[in-house]
């Protein structure tokens, strides 16, 4: 086998690594189809699949293991009823070892395939207590949110994560293969231990160069504000968008830099100013009891977002809270 041929095959394997979408038809079929369209448009239809074809008489557990094991990543769609879907006897499907969706996830975890939980319908990540044995490692995987309100943006973020992960997986595979060849070639001189140490050093250098060990990303990408219309009472939109390597957990909005002037903390998207309980901000009549805003003047609003790892990022903008006719 020539070195050039081996490198060509390894590069081709990286470029064609498949992405498996695992979902429940009764819960997230619509989101799965929509996600498939987005990923297939970017990566190509031949690299993305979400339904296994089971021929009569085949061992479906073996089929799942083989299919998932050939993938570079598995995206698990988790909706707000993911834990509650039951069979005809009222038992949770997630507790059934023969449940196909569960088997797909377990196969990916066992085969060390990258598993990315994708939260839809405003779902939250399950806890270890929610899951049966064998699935508990899922809670330690960093989740992404796919919100209906910002679907294209969220899918583009997921595509970026998949691109980096599949690239790094290709780097690791190529470096490991090269280390093995070198260790075999020079086994009489330096021994396998020295070759392994060299391989680890090379892998570490390559991953550091690719940004694998960088600090988690959390930044506010936009902060939009829509002033109330003439004679209006509300600013219907004061929306912050953020991107993070982890799930965004909450957002706080502070007026004029004074913590006493905090609006309601938001714990679910959209991350929007709220002092009415309806995701609306009453700019004309104050933002909290005892701290009314002066009419006909400018104010600053600072949005601070926090992700599930405790990272924070802020952005401030000036807003016009003038209310004609007040």
C-alpha atoms as a PDB file:
ATOM      1  CA  UNK A   1       0.000   0.000   0.000  1.00  0.00           C
ATOM      2  CA  UNK A   2       1.550   3.335  -1.034  1.00  0.00           C
ATOM      3  CA  UNK A   3       1.743   6.274   1.365  1.00  0.00           C
ATOM      4  CA  UNK A   4       0.040   8.511  -1.218  1.00  0.00           C
ATOM      5  CA  UNK A   5      -2.842   6.042  -1.555  1.00  0.00           C
ATOM      6  CA  UNK A   6      -3.291   5.823   2.217  1.00  0.00           C
ATOM      7  CA  UNK A   7      -3.336   9.599   2.568  1.00  0.00           C
ATOM      8  CA  UNK A   8      -5.874   9.911  -0.229  1.00  0.00           C
ATOM      9  CA  UNK A   9      -8.191   7.389   1.435  1.00  0.00           C
ATOM     10  CA  UNK A  10      -7.858   9.074   4.834  1.00  0.00           C
ATOM     11  CA  UNK A  11      -8.640  12.492   3.346  1.00  0.00           C
ATOM     12  CA  UNK A  12     -11.612  11.059   1.479  1.00  0.00           C
ATOM     13  CA  UNK A  13     -12.867   9.494   4.734  1.00  0.00           C
ATOM     14  CA  UNK A  14     -12.769  12.877   6.442  1.00  0.00           C
ATOM     15  CA  UNK A  15     -14.575  14.593   3.577  1.00  0.00           C
ATOM     16  CA  UNK A  16     -17.329  11.941   3.429  1.00  0.00           C
ATOM     17  CA  UNK A  17     -17.915  11.313   7.150  1.00  0.00           C
ATOM     18  CA  UNK A  18     -21.664  10.908   7.603  1.00  0.00           C
ATOM     19  CA  UNK A  19     -23.998  12.750   9.953  1.00  0.00           C
ATOM     20  CA  UNK A  20     -26.804  10.721  11.522  1.00  0.00           C
ATOM     21  CA  UNK A  21     -29.996  12.462  12.730  1.00  0.00           C
ATOM     22  CA  UNK A  22     -31.668  10.455  15.496  1.00  0.00           C
ATOM     23  CA  UNK A  23     -35.252  11.440  16.364  1.00  0.00           C
ATOM     24  CA  UNK A  24     -38.680  10.170  17.362  1.00  0.00           C
ATOM     25  CA  UNK A  25     -41.268  10.259  14.587  1.00  0.00           C
ATOM     26  CA  UNK A  26     -44.088  10.891  17.055  1.00  0.00           C
ATOM     27  CA  UNK A  27     -42.372  13.929  18.500  1.00  0.00           C
ATOM     28  CA  UNK A  28     -39.845  15.681  16.256  1.00  0.00           C
ATOM     29  CA  UNK A  29     -40.351  14.348  12.723  1.00  0.00           C
ATOM     30  CA  UNK A  30     -41.013  17.845  11.389  1.00  0.00           C
ATOM     31  CA  UNK A  31     -37.892  19.296  12.962  1.00  0.00           C
ATOM     32  CA  UNK A  32     -35.846  16.307  11.763  1.00  0.00           C
ATOM     33  CA  UNK A  33     -36.951  16.829   8.171  1.00  0.00           C
ATOM     34  CA  UNK A  34     -36.209  20.536   8.382  1.00  0.00           C
ATOM     35  CA  UNK A  35     -32.781  19.880   9.894  1.00  0.00           C
ATOM     36  CA  UNK A  36     -32.030  17.252   7.249  1.00  0.00           C
ATOM     37  CA  UNK A  37     -32.740  19.806   4.510  1.00  0.00           C
ATOM     38  CA  UNK A  38     -30.336  22.323   6.073  1.00  0.00           C
ATOM     39  CA  UNK A  39     -27.522  19.840   6.663  1.00  0.00           C
ATOM     40  CA  UNK A  40     -27.950  18.128   3.291  1.00  0.00           C
ATOM     41  CA  UNK A  41     -27.807  21.472   1.498  1.00  0.00           C
ATOM     42  CA  UNK A  42     -24.445  22.200   3.151  1.00  0.00           C
ATOM     43  CA  UNK A  43     -22.802  18.766   3.407  1.00  0.00           C
ATOM     44  CA  UNK A  44     -24.573  16.955   0.560  1.00  0.00           C
ATOM     45  CA  UNK A  45     -27.407  14.416   0.710  1.00  0.00           C
ATOM     46  CA  UNK A  46     -24.998  11.483   0.592  1.00  0.00           C
ATOM     47  CA  UNK A  47     -23.479  12.536   3.943  1.00  0.00           C
ATOM     48  CA  UNK A  48     -26.680  13.057   5.954  1.00  0.00           C
ATOM     49  CA  UNK A  49     -29.283  10.457   6.815  1.00  0.00           C
ATOM     50  CA  UNK A  50     -31.925   9.979   9.464  1.00  0.00           C
ATOM     51  CA  UNK A  51     -33.857   6.786   8.679  1.00  0.00           C
ATOM     52  CA  UNK A  52     -32.456   3.264   8.520  1.00  0.00           C
ATOM     53  CA  UNK A  53     -33.860   0.794   6.009  1.00  0.00           C
ATOM     54  CA  UNK A  54     -34.430  -2.529   7.755  1.00  0.00           C
ATOM     55  CA  UNK A  55     -34.717  -5.521   5.426  1.00  0.00           C
ATOM     56  CA  UNK A  56     -36.834  -8.459   6.619  1.00  0.00           C
ATOM     57  CA  UNK A  57     -34.840 -10.932   8.681  1.00  0.00           C
ATOM     58  CA  UNK A  58     -31.916  -8.620   9.477  1.00  0.00           C
ATOM     59  CA  UNK A  59     -30.594  -8.103  13.001  1.00  0.00           C
ATOM     60  CA  UNK A  60     -31.689  -4.510  13.573  1.00  0.00           C
ATOM     61  CA  UNK A  61     -29.339  -4.075  16.561  1.00  0.00           C
ATOM     62  CA  UNK A  62     -26.397  -5.033  14.362  1.00  0.00           C
ATOM     63  CA  UNK A  63     -27.666  -2.811  11.552  1.00  0.00           C
ATOM     64  CA  UNK A  64     -27.895   0.172  13.913  1.00  0.00           C
ATOM     65  CA  UNK A  65     -24.417  -0.466  15.330  1.00  0.00           C
ATOM     66  CA  UNK A  66     -22.898  -0.693  11.855  1.00  0.00           C
ATOM     67  CA  UNK A  67     -24.712   2.383  10.532  1.00  0.00           C
ATOM     68  CA  UNK A  68     -23.984   4.579  13.552  1.00  0.00           C
ATOM     69  CA  UNK A  69     -20.405   3.330  13.798  1.00  0.00           C
ATOM     70  CA  UNK A  70     -19.755   4.494  10.228  1.00  0.00           C
ATOM     71  CA  UNK A  71     -20.813   8.049  11.098  1.00  0.00           C
ATOM     72  CA  UNK A  72     -18.649  10.937  12.193  1.00  0.00           C
ATOM     73  CA  UNK A  73     -21.410  12.526  14.281  1.00  0.00           C
ATOM     74  CA  UNK A  74     -24.892  11.767  15.592  1.00  0.00           C
ATOM     75  CA  UNK A  75     -27.352  14.604  16.256  1.00  0.00           C
ATOM     76  CA  UNK A  76     -30.043  13.686  18.815  1.00  0.00           C
ATOM     77  CA  UNK A  77     -33.224  15.739  18.492  1.00  0.00           C
ATOM     78  CA  UNK A  78     -34.791  16.282  21.920  1.00  0.00           C
ATOM     79  CA  UNK A  79     -38.246  17.854  22.096  1.00  0.00           C
ATOM     80  CA  UNK A  80     -40.262  18.905  25.129  1.00  0.00           C
ATOM     81  CA  UNK A  81     -41.929  15.456  25.316  1.00  0.00           C
ATOM     82  CA  UNK A  82     -38.779  13.436  24.610  1.00  0.00           C
ATOM     83  CA  UNK A  83     -38.825  11.723  28.004  1.00  0.00           C
ATOM     84  CA  UNK A  84     -42.588  11.256  28.053  1.00  0.00           C
ATOM     85  CA  UNK A  85     -43.217   9.348  24.806  1.00  0.00           C
ATOM     86  CA  UNK A  86     -44.798   6.011  25.761  1.00  0.00           C
ATOM     87  CA  UNK A  87     -45.642   2.707  24.103  1.00  0.00           C
ATOM     88  CA  UNK A  88     -49.075   1.114  23.812  1.00  0.00           C
ATOM     89  CA  UNK A  89     -48.827  -0.067  27.445  1.00  0.00           C
ATOM     90  CA  UNK A  90     -48.046   3.389  28.795  1.00  0.00           C
ATOM     91  CA  UNK A  91     -44.350   2.696  29.483  1.00  0.00           C
ATOM     92  CA  UNK A  92     -41.698   5.247  28.613  1.00  0.00           C
ATOM     93  CA  UNK A  93     -40.026   4.251  25.362  1.00  0.00           C
ATOM     94  CA  UNK A  94     -36.690   5.576  26.564  1.00  0.00           C
ATOM     95  CA  UNK A  95     -36.715   2.857  29.268  1.00  0.00           C
ATOM     96  CA  UNK A  96     -37.040   0.057  26.692  1.00  0.00           C
ATOM     97  CA  UNK A  97     -33.617  -1.413  25.773  1.00  0.00           C
ATOM     98  CA  UNK A  98     -35.090  -2.449  22.402  1.00  0.00           C
ATOM     99  CA  UNK A  99     -36.307   1.053  21.544  1.00  0.00           C
ATOM    100  CA  UNK A 100     -34.636   1.947  18.221  1.00  0.00           C
ATOM    101  CA  UNK A 101     -34.069   5.617  19.090  1.00  0.00           C
ATOM    102  CA  UNK A 102     -32.408   4.626  22.367  1.00  0.00           C
ATOM    103  CA  UNK A 103     -30.316   1.988  20.582  1.00  0.00           C
ATOM    104  CA  UNK A 104     -29.070   4.586  18.089  1.00  0.00           C
ATOM    105  CA  UNK A 105     -27.863   6.842  20.905  1.00  0.00           C
ATOM    106  CA  UNK A 106     -26.298   3.995  22.894  1.00  0.00           C
ATOM    107  CA  UNK A 107     -24.523   2.702  19.778  1.00  0.00           C
ATOM    108  CA  UNK A 108     -23.027   6.141  19.161  1.00  0.00           C
ATOM    109  CA  UNK A 109     -21.911   6.496  22.780  1.00  0.00           C
ATOM    110  CA  UNK A 110     -20.403   2.985  22.801  1.00  0.00           C
ATOM    111  CA  UNK A 111     -18.620   3.512  19.474  1.00  0.00           C
ATOM    112  CA  UNK A 112     -17.199   6.889  20.627  1.00  0.00           C
ATOM    113  CA  UNK A 113     -19.056   8.720  17.878  1.00  0.00           C
ATOM    114  CA  UNK A 114     -19.529  12.458  18.475  1.00  0.00           C
ATOM    115  CA  UNK A 115     -23.023  12.904  19.983  1.00  0.00           C
ATOM    116  CA  UNK A 116     -24.647  16.346  19.871  1.00  0.00           C
ATOM    117  CA  UNK A 117     -27.996  16.821  21.646  1.00  0.00           C
ATOM    118  CA  UNK A 118     -30.141  19.330  19.727  1.00  0.00           C
ATOM    119  CA  UNK A 119     -32.936  20.895  21.771  1.00  0.00           C
ATOM    120  CA  UNK A 120     -36.129  21.867  19.939  1.00  0.00           C
ATOM    121  CA  UNK A 121     -39.570  23.057  21.070  1.00  0.00           C
ATOM    122  CA  UNK A 122     -37.944  24.848  24.014  1.00  0.00           C
ATOM    123  CA  UNK A 123     -36.837  21.530  25.556  1.00  0.00           C
ATOM    124  CA  UNK A 124     -34.329  21.264  28.385  1.00  0.00           C
ATOM    125  CA  UNK A 125     -31.538  18.741  28.706  1.00  0.00           C
ATOM    126  CA  UNK A 126     -32.521  15.696  30.786  1.00  0.00           C
ATOM    127  CA  UNK A 127     -30.688  14.900  34.001  1.00  0.00           C
ATOM    128  CA  UNK A 128     -29.000  11.604  34.896  1.00  0.00           C
ATOM    129  CA  UNK A 129     -31.991  10.754  37.103  1.00  0.00           C
ATOM    130  CA  UNK A 130     -34.268  11.064  34.055  1.00  0.00           C
ATOM    131  CA  UNK A 131     -32.347   8.521  31.982  1.00  0.00           C
ATOM    132  CA  UNK A 132     -31.846   4.748  32.146  1.00  0.00           C
ATOM    133  CA  UNK A 133     -28.402   3.204  32.541  1.00  0.00           C
ATOM    134  CA  UNK A 134     -26.456   3.403  29.313  1.00  0.00           C
ATOM    135  CA  UNK A 135     -27.792   6.806  28.321  1.00  0.00           C
ATOM    136  CA  UNK A 136     -26.508   8.836  31.280  1.00  0.00           C
ATOM    137  CA  UNK A 137     -23.330   9.926  29.381  1.00  0.00           C
ATOM    138  CA  UNK A 138     -25.678  11.921  27.144  1.00  0.00           C
ATOM    139  CA  UNK A 139     -26.158  14.577  29.840  1.00  0.00           C
ATOM    140  CA  UNK A 140     -22.432  15.352  29.716  1.00  0.00           C
ATOM    141  CA  UNK A 141     -22.614  16.230  26.023  1.00  0.00           C
ATOM    142  CA  UNK A 142     -22.866  19.926  25.217  1.00  0.00           C
ATOM    143  CA  UNK A 143     -26.253  20.673  23.676  1.00  0.00           C
ATOM    144  CA  UNK A 144     -27.239  23.131  20.968  1.00  0.00           C
ATOM    145  CA  UNK A 145     -30.586  24.867  20.744  1.00  0.00           C
ATOM    146  CA  UNK A 146     -32.572  24.922  17.512  1.00  0.00           C
ATOM    147  CA  UNK A 147     -35.196  27.597  17.999  1.00  0.00           C
ATOM    148  CA  UNK A 148     -38.076  28.039  15.564  1.00  0.00           C
ATOM    149  CA  UNK A 149     -37.630  31.808  15.859  1.00  0.00           C
ATOM    150  CA  UNK A 150     -34.000  31.739  14.681  1.00  0.00           C
ATOM    151  CA  UNK A 151     -33.817  28.404  12.918  1.00  0.00           C
ATOM    152  CA  UNK A 152     -31.423  29.358  10.113  1.00  0.00           C
ATOM    153  CA  UNK A 153     -28.993  31.003  12.515  1.00  0.00           C
ATOM    154  CA  UNK A 154     -29.026  28.066  14.951  1.00  0.00           C
ATOM    155  CA  UNK A 155     -28.571  25.497  12.173  1.00  0.00           C
ATOM    156  CA  UNK A 156     -25.619  27.485  10.818  1.00  0.00           C
ATOM    157  CA  UNK A 157     -24.058  27.320  14.293  1.00  0.00           C
ATOM    158  CA  UNK A 158     -24.596  23.544  14.359  1.00  0.00           C
ATOM    159  CA  UNK A 159     -23.012  23.245  10.912  1.00  0.00           C
ATOM    160  CA  UNK A 160     -19.950  25.090  12.224  1.00  0.00           C
ATOM    161  CA  UNK A 161     -19.676  22.690  15.180  1.00  0.00           C
ATOM    162  CA  UNK A 162     -20.003  19.681  12.860  1.00  0.00           C
ATOM    163  CA  UNK A 163     -17.410  21.015  10.435  1.00  0.00           C
ATOM    164  CA  UNK A 164     -14.872  21.560  13.231  1.00  0.00           C
ATOM    165  CA  UNK A 165     -15.609  18.184  14.826  1.00  0.00           C
ATOM    166  CA  UNK A 166     -15.363  16.219  11.587  1.00  0.00           C
ATOM    167  CA  UNK A 167     -12.170  18.041  10.651  1.00  0.00           C
ATOM    168  CA  UNK A 168     -10.573  17.367  14.044  1.00  0.00           C
ATOM    169  CA  UNK A 169     -11.679  13.739  13.835  1.00  0.00           C
ATOM    170  CA  UNK A 170      -9.951  13.506  10.455  1.00  0.00           C
ATOM    171  CA  UNK A 171      -6.783  15.090  11.890  1.00  0.00           C
ATOM    172  CA  UNK A 172      -6.717  12.625  14.783  1.00  0.00           C
ATOM    173  CA  UNK A 173      -7.260   9.648  12.482  1.00  0.00           C
ATOM    174  CA  UNK A 174      -4.529  10.731  10.087  1.00  0.00           C
ATOM    175  CA  UNK A 175      -2.018  11.459  12.847  1.00  0.00           C
ATOM    176  CA  UNK A 176      -2.771   8.202  14.645  1.00  0.00           C
ATOM    177  CA  UNK A 177      -2.343   6.237  11.432  1.00  0.00           C
ATOM    178  CA  UNK A 178       0.941   7.996  10.678  1.00  0.00           C
ATOM    179  CA  UNK A 179       2.211   7.381  14.222  1.00  0.00           C
ATOM    180  CA  UNK A 180       1.463   3.676  13.878  1.00  0.00           C
ATOM    181  CA  UNK A 181       3.339   3.466  10.593  1.00  0.00           C
ATOM    182  CA  UNK A 182       6.342   5.271  12.064  1.00  0.00           C
ATOM    183  CA  UNK A 183       6.320   3.120  15.179  1.00  0.00           C
ATOM    184  CA  UNK A 184       6.285  -0.029  13.048  1.00  0.00           C
ATOM    185  CA  UNK A 185       9.032   1.241  10.730  1.00  0.00           C
ATOM    186  CA  UNK A 186      11.387   2.226  13.567  1.00  0.00           C
ATOM    187  CA  UNK A 187      10.345  -0.330  16.155  1.00  0.00           C
ATOM    188  CA  UNK A 188      13.899  -1.671  16.428  1.00  0.00           C
ATOM    189  CA  UNK A 189      15.412   1.731  17.209  1.00  0.00           C
ATOM    190  CA  UNK A 190      13.124   3.604  19.523  1.00  0.00           C
ATOM    191  CA  UNK A 191      10.433   1.132  20.551  1.00  0.00           C
ATOM    192  CA  UNK A 192       6.705   1.513  20.604  1.00  0.00           C
ATOM    193  CA  UNK A 193       6.587   3.683  23.772  1.00  0.00           C
ATOM    194  CA  UNK A 194       8.704   6.429  22.219  1.00  0.00           C
ATOM    195  CA  UNK A 195       6.559   6.374  19.095  1.00  0.00           C
ATOM    196  CA  UNK A 196       3.386   6.678  21.159  1.00  0.00           C
ATOM    197  CA  UNK A 197       4.773   9.665  23.076  1.00  0.00           C
ATOM    198  CA  UNK A 198       5.703  11.362  19.806  1.00  0.00           C
ATOM    199  CA  UNK A 199       2.244  10.670  18.420  1.00  0.00           C
ATOM    200  CA  UNK A 200       0.569  12.233  21.461  1.00  0.00           C
ATOM    201  CA  UNK A 201       2.758  15.315  21.175  1.00  0.00           C
ATOM    202  CA  UNK A 202       1.955  15.702  17.483  1.00  0.00           C
ATOM    203  CA  UNK A 203      -1.773  15.217  18.109  1.00  0.00           C
ATOM    204  CA  UNK A 204      -1.708  17.801  20.909  1.00  0.00           C
ATOM    205  CA  UNK A 205       0.107  20.336  18.723  1.00  0.00           C
ATOM    206  CA  UNK A 206      -2.290  19.815  15.831  1.00  0.00           C
ATOM    207  CA  UNK A 207      -5.391  20.124  18.017  1.00  0.00           C
ATOM    208  CA  UNK A 208      -4.032  23.260  19.698  1.00  0.00           C
ATOM    209  CA  UNK A 209      -3.410  24.803  16.282  1.00  0.00           C
ATOM    210  CA  UNK A 210      -6.959  23.957  15.209  1.00  0.00           C
ATOM    211  CA  UNK A 211      -8.430  25.713  18.269  1.00  0.00           C
ATOM    212  CA  UNK A 212      -9.549  22.497  19.936  1.00  0.00           C
ATOM    213  CA  UNK A 213      -8.366  23.689  23.364  1.00  0.00           C
ATOM    214  CA  UNK A 214      -9.599  27.269  23.041  1.00  0.00           C
ATOM    215  CA  UNK A 215     -11.787  28.738  25.775  1.00  0.00           C
ATOM    216  CA  UNK A 216     -15.522  28.226  25.277  1.00  0.00           C
ATOM    217  CA  UNK A 217     -17.061  30.745  22.928  1.00  0.00           C
ATOM    218  CA  UNK A 218     -19.748  33.057  24.256  1.00  0.00           C
ATOM    219  CA  UNK A 219     -20.470  36.396  22.655  1.00  0.00           C
ATOM    220  CA  UNK A 220     -23.406  38.659  21.985  1.00  0.00           C
ATOM    221  CA  UNK A 221     -23.795  38.797  18.218  1.00  0.00           C
ATOM    222  CA  UNK A 222     -26.587  41.388  18.027  1.00  0.00           C
ATOM    223  CA  UNK A 223     -28.779  43.525  20.248  1.00  0.00           C
ATOM    224  CA  UNK A 224     -31.888  44.835  18.517  1.00  0.00           C
ATOM    225  CA  UNK A 225     -34.248  47.473  19.819  1.00  0.00           C
ATOM    226  CA  UNK A 226     -37.513  48.641  18.310  1.00  0.00           C
ATOM    227  CA  UNK A 227     -38.865  51.848  19.832  1.00  0.00           C
ATOM    228  CA  UNK A 228     -42.575  52.165  20.458  1.00  0.00           C
ATOM    229  CA  UNK A 229     -44.645  53.661  17.634  1.00  0.00           C
ATOM    230  CA  UNK A 230     -46.001  57.213  18.002  1.00  0.00           C
ATOM    231  CA  UNK A 231     -48.517  57.144  20.797  1.00  0.00           C
ATOM    232  CA  UNK A 232     -47.574  53.566  21.650  1.00  0.00           C
ATOM    233  CA  UNK A 233     -46.897  52.243  25.132  1.00  0.00           C
ATOM    234  CA  UNK A 234     -44.560  49.339  24.534  1.00  0.00           C
ATOM    235  CA  UNK A 235     -41.275  48.599  22.865  1.00  0.00           C
ATOM    236  CA  UNK A 236     -42.376  45.369  21.247  1.00  0.00           C
ATOM    237  CA  UNK A 237     -38.827  44.203  20.653  1.00  0.00           C
ATOM    238  CA  UNK A 238     -35.622  44.470  22.636  1.00  0.00           C
ATOM    239  CA  UNK A 239     -33.916  41.264  21.598  1.00  0.00           C
ATOM    240  CA  UNK A 240     -30.391  39.986  22.212  1.00  0.00           C
ATOM    241  CA  UNK A 241     -28.768  37.184  20.218  1.00  0.00           C
ATOM    242  CA  UNK A 242     -25.756  35.255  21.466  1.00  0.00           C
ATOM    243  CA  UNK A 243     -23.622  32.357  20.288  1.00  0.00           C
ATOM    244  CA  UNK A 244     -21.857  29.909  22.564  1.00  0.00           C
ATOM    245  CA  UNK A 245     -20.170  26.531  22.541  1.00  0.00           C
ATOM    246  CA  UNK A 246     -22.627  25.713  25.316  1.00  0.00           C
ATOM    247  CA  UNK A 247     -26.355  26.183  25.860  1.00  0.00           C
ATOM    248  CA  UNK A 248     -27.343  29.744  26.758  1.00  0.00           C
ATOM    249  CA  UNK A 249     -28.975  29.621  30.173  1.00  0.00           C
ATOM    250  CA  UNK A 250     -30.313  33.122  30.883  1.00  0.00           C
ATOM    251  CA  UNK A 251     -30.222  36.778  29.934  1.00  0.00           C
ATOM    252  CA  UNK A 252     -30.491  39.865  32.135  1.00  0.00           C
ATOM    253  CA  UNK A 253     -31.194  43.437  31.058  1.00  0.00           C
ATOM    254  CA  UNK A 254     -30.085  46.440  33.125  1.00  0.00           C
ATOM    255  CA  UNK A 255     -31.100  50.043  32.471  1.00  0.00           C
ATOM    256  CA  UNK A 256     -28.525  52.839  32.837  1.00  0.00           C
ATOM    257  CA  UNK A 257     -25.967  50.516  34.416  1.00  0.00           C
ATOM    258  CA  UNK A 258     -27.903  50.388  37.702  1.00  0.00           C
ATOM    259  CA  UNK A 259     -28.485  46.865  39.038  1.00  0.00           C
ATOM    260  CA  UNK A 260     -31.545  48.198  40.860  1.00  0.00           C
ATOM    261  CA  UNK A 261     -32.992  48.875  37.418  1.00  0.00           C
ATOM    262  CA  UNK A 262     -32.911  45.244  36.285  1.00  0.00           C
ATOM    263  CA  UNK A 263     -35.708  43.938  34.108  1.00  0.00           C
ATOM    264  CA  UNK A 264     -37.119  40.432  34.478  1.00  0.00           C
ATOM    265  CA  UNK A 265     -34.442  37.768  33.984  1.00  0.00           C
ATOM    266  CA  UNK A 266     -35.118  35.609  30.928  1.00  0.00           C
ATOM    267  CA  UNK A 267     -34.531  31.859  31.276  1.00  0.00           C
ATOM    268  CA  UNK A 268     -35.704  30.719  27.853  1.00  0.00           C
ATOM    269  CA  UNK A 269     -35.489  32.102  24.313  1.00  0.00           C
ATOM    270  CA  UNK A 270     -36.189  34.536  22.828  1.00  0.00           C
ATOM    271  CA  UNK A 271     -33.837  36.533  25.037  1.00  0.00           C
ATOM    272  CA  UNK A 272     -35.977  39.642  25.177  1.00  0.00           C
ATOM    273  CA  UNK A 273     -36.442  42.554  27.560  1.00  0.00           C
ATOM    274  CA  UNK A 274     -39.458  41.946  29.750  1.00  0.00           C
ATOM    275  CA  UNK A 275     -41.055  43.860  32.594  1.00  0.00           C
ATOM    276  CA  UNK A 276     -44.638  42.985  31.756  1.00  0.00           C
ATOM    277  CA  UNK A 277     -44.503  39.184  31.979  1.00  0.00           C
ATOM    278  CA  UNK A 278     -45.362  38.964  28.272  1.00  0.00           C
ATOM    279  CA  UNK A 279     -41.918  39.380  26.714  1.00  0.00           C
ATOM    280  CA  UNK A 280     -42.634  43.085  26.241  1.00  0.00           C
ATOM    281  CA  UNK A 281     -40.909  46.067  27.751  1.00  0.00           C
ATOM    282  CA  UNK A 282     -43.054  49.001  28.829  1.00  0.00           C
ATOM    283  CA  UNK A 283     -40.625  51.814  28.036  1.00  0.00           C
ATOM    284  CA  UNK A 284     -43.168  54.549  28.643  1.00  0.00           C
ATOM    285  CA  UNK A 285     -44.277  53.666  32.138  1.00  0.00           C
ATOM    286  CA  UNK A 286     -41.160  52.403  33.828  1.00  0.00           C
ATOM    287  CA  UNK A 287     -39.398  49.100  34.079  1.00  0.00           C
ATOM    288  CA  UNK A 288     -39.914  48.122  37.720  1.00  0.00           C
ATOM    289  CA  UNK A 289     -41.930  49.402  40.673  1.00  0.00           C
ATOM    290  CA  UNK A 290     -40.343  52.485  42.205  1.00  0.00           C
ATOM    291  CA  UNK A 291     -37.928  53.080  39.305  1.00  0.00           C
ATOM    292  CA  UNK A 292     -39.903  54.782  36.527  1.00  0.00           C
ATOM    293  CA  UNK A 293     -38.125  55.964  33.409  1.00  0.00           C
ATOM    294  CA  UNK A 294     -38.153  59.645  32.597  1.00  0.00           C
ATOM    295  CA  UNK A 295     -40.113  60.436  29.464  1.00  0.00           C
ATOM    296  CA  UNK A 296     -38.536  62.011  26.401  1.00  0.00           C
ATOM    297  CA  UNK A 297     -34.949  61.004  27.043  1.00  0.00           C
ATOM    298  CA  UNK A 298     -32.334  58.446  26.043  1.00  0.00           C
ATOM    299  CA  UNK A 299     -31.336  55.483  28.197  1.00  0.00           C
ATOM    300  CA  UNK A 300     -28.750  52.719  27.966  1.00  0.00           C
ATOM    301  CA  UNK A 301     -29.705  49.072  28.171  1.00  0.00           C
ATOM    302  CA  UNK A 302     -27.076  46.404  28.889  1.00  0.00           C
ATOM    303  CA  UNK A 303     -27.818  42.776  28.028  1.00  0.00           C
ATOM    304  CA  UNK A 304     -25.763  40.139  29.882  1.00  0.00           C
ATOM    305  CA  UNK A 305     -26.091  36.499  28.802  1.00  0.00           C
ATOM    306  CA  UNK A 306     -24.829  33.457  30.687  1.00  0.00           C
ATOM    307  CA  UNK A 307     -24.318  29.946  29.322  1.00  0.00           C
ATOM    308  CA  UNK A 308     -24.539  26.603  31.103  1.00  0.00           C
ATOM    309  CA  UNK A 309     -20.825  26.691  31.935  1.00  0.00           C
ATOM    310  CA  UNK A 310     -21.063  30.054  33.728  1.00  0.00           C
ATOM    311  CA  UNK A 311     -19.448  32.107  30.933  1.00  0.00           C
ATOM    312  CA  UNK A 312     -20.912  35.600  30.514  1.00  0.00           C
ATOM    313  CA  UNK A 313     -20.912  38.195  27.748  1.00  0.00           C
ATOM    314  CA  UNK A 314     -22.497  41.656  27.610  1.00  0.00           C
ATOM    315  CA  UNK A 315     -23.515  44.267  25.101  1.00  0.00           C
ATOM    316  CA  UNK A 316     -24.880  47.785  25.643  1.00  0.00           C
ATOM    317  CA  UNK A 317     -26.867  50.069  23.387  1.00  0.00           C
ATOM    318  CA  UNK A 318     -28.688  53.367  23.696  1.00  0.00           C
ATOM    319  CA  UNK A 319     -32.475  53.370  23.372  1.00  0.00           C
ATOM    320  CA  UNK A 320     -34.951  56.188  22.937  1.00  0.00           C
ATOM    321  CA  UNK A 321     -37.795  55.800  25.411  1.00  0.00           C
ATOM    322  CA  UNK A 322     -39.614  58.923  24.351  1.00  0.00           C
ATOM    323  CA  UNK A 323     -43.374  58.458  24.469  1.00  0.00           C
ATOM    324  CA  UNK A 324     -45.217  61.226  22.627  1.00  0.00           C
ATOM    325  CA  UNK A 325     -48.521  62.088  24.176  1.00  0.00           C
ATOM    326  CA  UNK A 326     -47.715  60.532  27.527  1.00  0.00           C
END
